[in-house]
């Protein structure tokens, strides 16, 4: 009985995915005991491909994969790996994948329980090289990748026995040859390694286990990615057509590693920004990722909140550095989350003091309301949640106060070439800080500039305080007091 053949039909609904179709498997079919892959860009047999993929109306693209039943699981894992590598899928409707047999019994492809394969597994790459081994019949292949300093390092050795990675014991005899191939960006075929003069001059004094070698540089455009070296072909001599055919397969390996390189670069970038968010507000990190946004100096209306732990010097002497840092981290873990939840941008932490700004770097319609709402929530949290933790470690006099002001300030980068801080400066900031020094436990003092510009309902519990004397100010200041009783 003839073995049943399965078709996989793929329809990409997002036209932006079309650009990656040249590296996607379009047909896989069985010929004798070999599993052969074809695609429309660099195909080995155009008659069998029959023009796939097909462009459909509306910018959609369709492709067909065909294989025997026994290859179904391996093929579907391979395709899933491709999808995860090349396509950012946020919603299922971005593409419609259906698996059908000859009876046209369709099943949702994404509903088959696929899982992401880690890069270290390299399921796609190993399977692809295995296909090449079965078709071109060689003993093994070594892959070398280019590091940031343009030097080559061994990435993978795939032989008849197993797959070894750079953290395993890979034979490095060919690393100098790979470096040369990558530098000159030209393929090299050595029919007899034992007698080849070029090989002997490039890698002197090495006793080779290889009979023959075929090497290609891996690149995409001007990007040097690495080098691939095939060794010990069964055929004693490869003609030009066969070498060109192998090169067509190698181009997909280049595309794979270009994608790998981009993912690796993005991973590093994301790691940097993830760590940066621990030291800089997430809003500022977002701006640094957006290269179109300027962080040069600008004068604008902002709202500034200054919060401070009272009696900090006495607390420091009681606790000592280790316990103090532990409690401060708890303190700021709570308060920073509250400030950011009300749209605030954390400008800096100065020991016992916290500075948060509104209406910069992003414009906000009601920065004064947001700052006051955040301040009330921070006072409530400090009294109800943070104080008991400090009390348990012997600090019974922990309390917190907040000052808020609004007005013109200068915002921008401040510092030197080696160290730069994005901050706001000006009298508006100074007044907010000095208002805080006038607060008692669990109190908020807001400048009349803030009070006058509330856009929502004014808190009736606020009490006007006139005649406040602030350091450095010739005239008395009017403010409004909130006291959490």
PDB file of C-alpha atoms in Angstrom, residues 71-80:
ATOM      1  CA  UNK A  71       8.148  12.980   8.429  1.00  0.00           C
ATOM      2  CA  UNK A  72       5.131  14.849   9.797  1.00  0.00           C
ATOM      3  CA  UNK A  73       6.360  15.419  13.367  1.00  0.00           C
ATOM      4  CA  UNK A  74       9.896  16.428  12.408  1.00  0.00           C
ATOM      5  CA  UNK A  75       8.605  18.708   9.674  1.00  0.00           C
ATOM      6  CA  UNK A  76       6.087  20.440  11.902  1.00  0.00           C
ATOM      7  CA  UNK A  77       8.709  21.042  14.593  1.00  0.00           C
ATOM      8  CA  UNK A  78      11.026  22.447  11.969  1.00  0.00           C
ATOM      9  CA  UNK A  79       8.338  24.795  10.643  1.00  0.00           C
ATOM     10  CA  UNK A  80       7.417  25.907  14.148  1.00  0.00           C
TER      11      UNK A  80
END
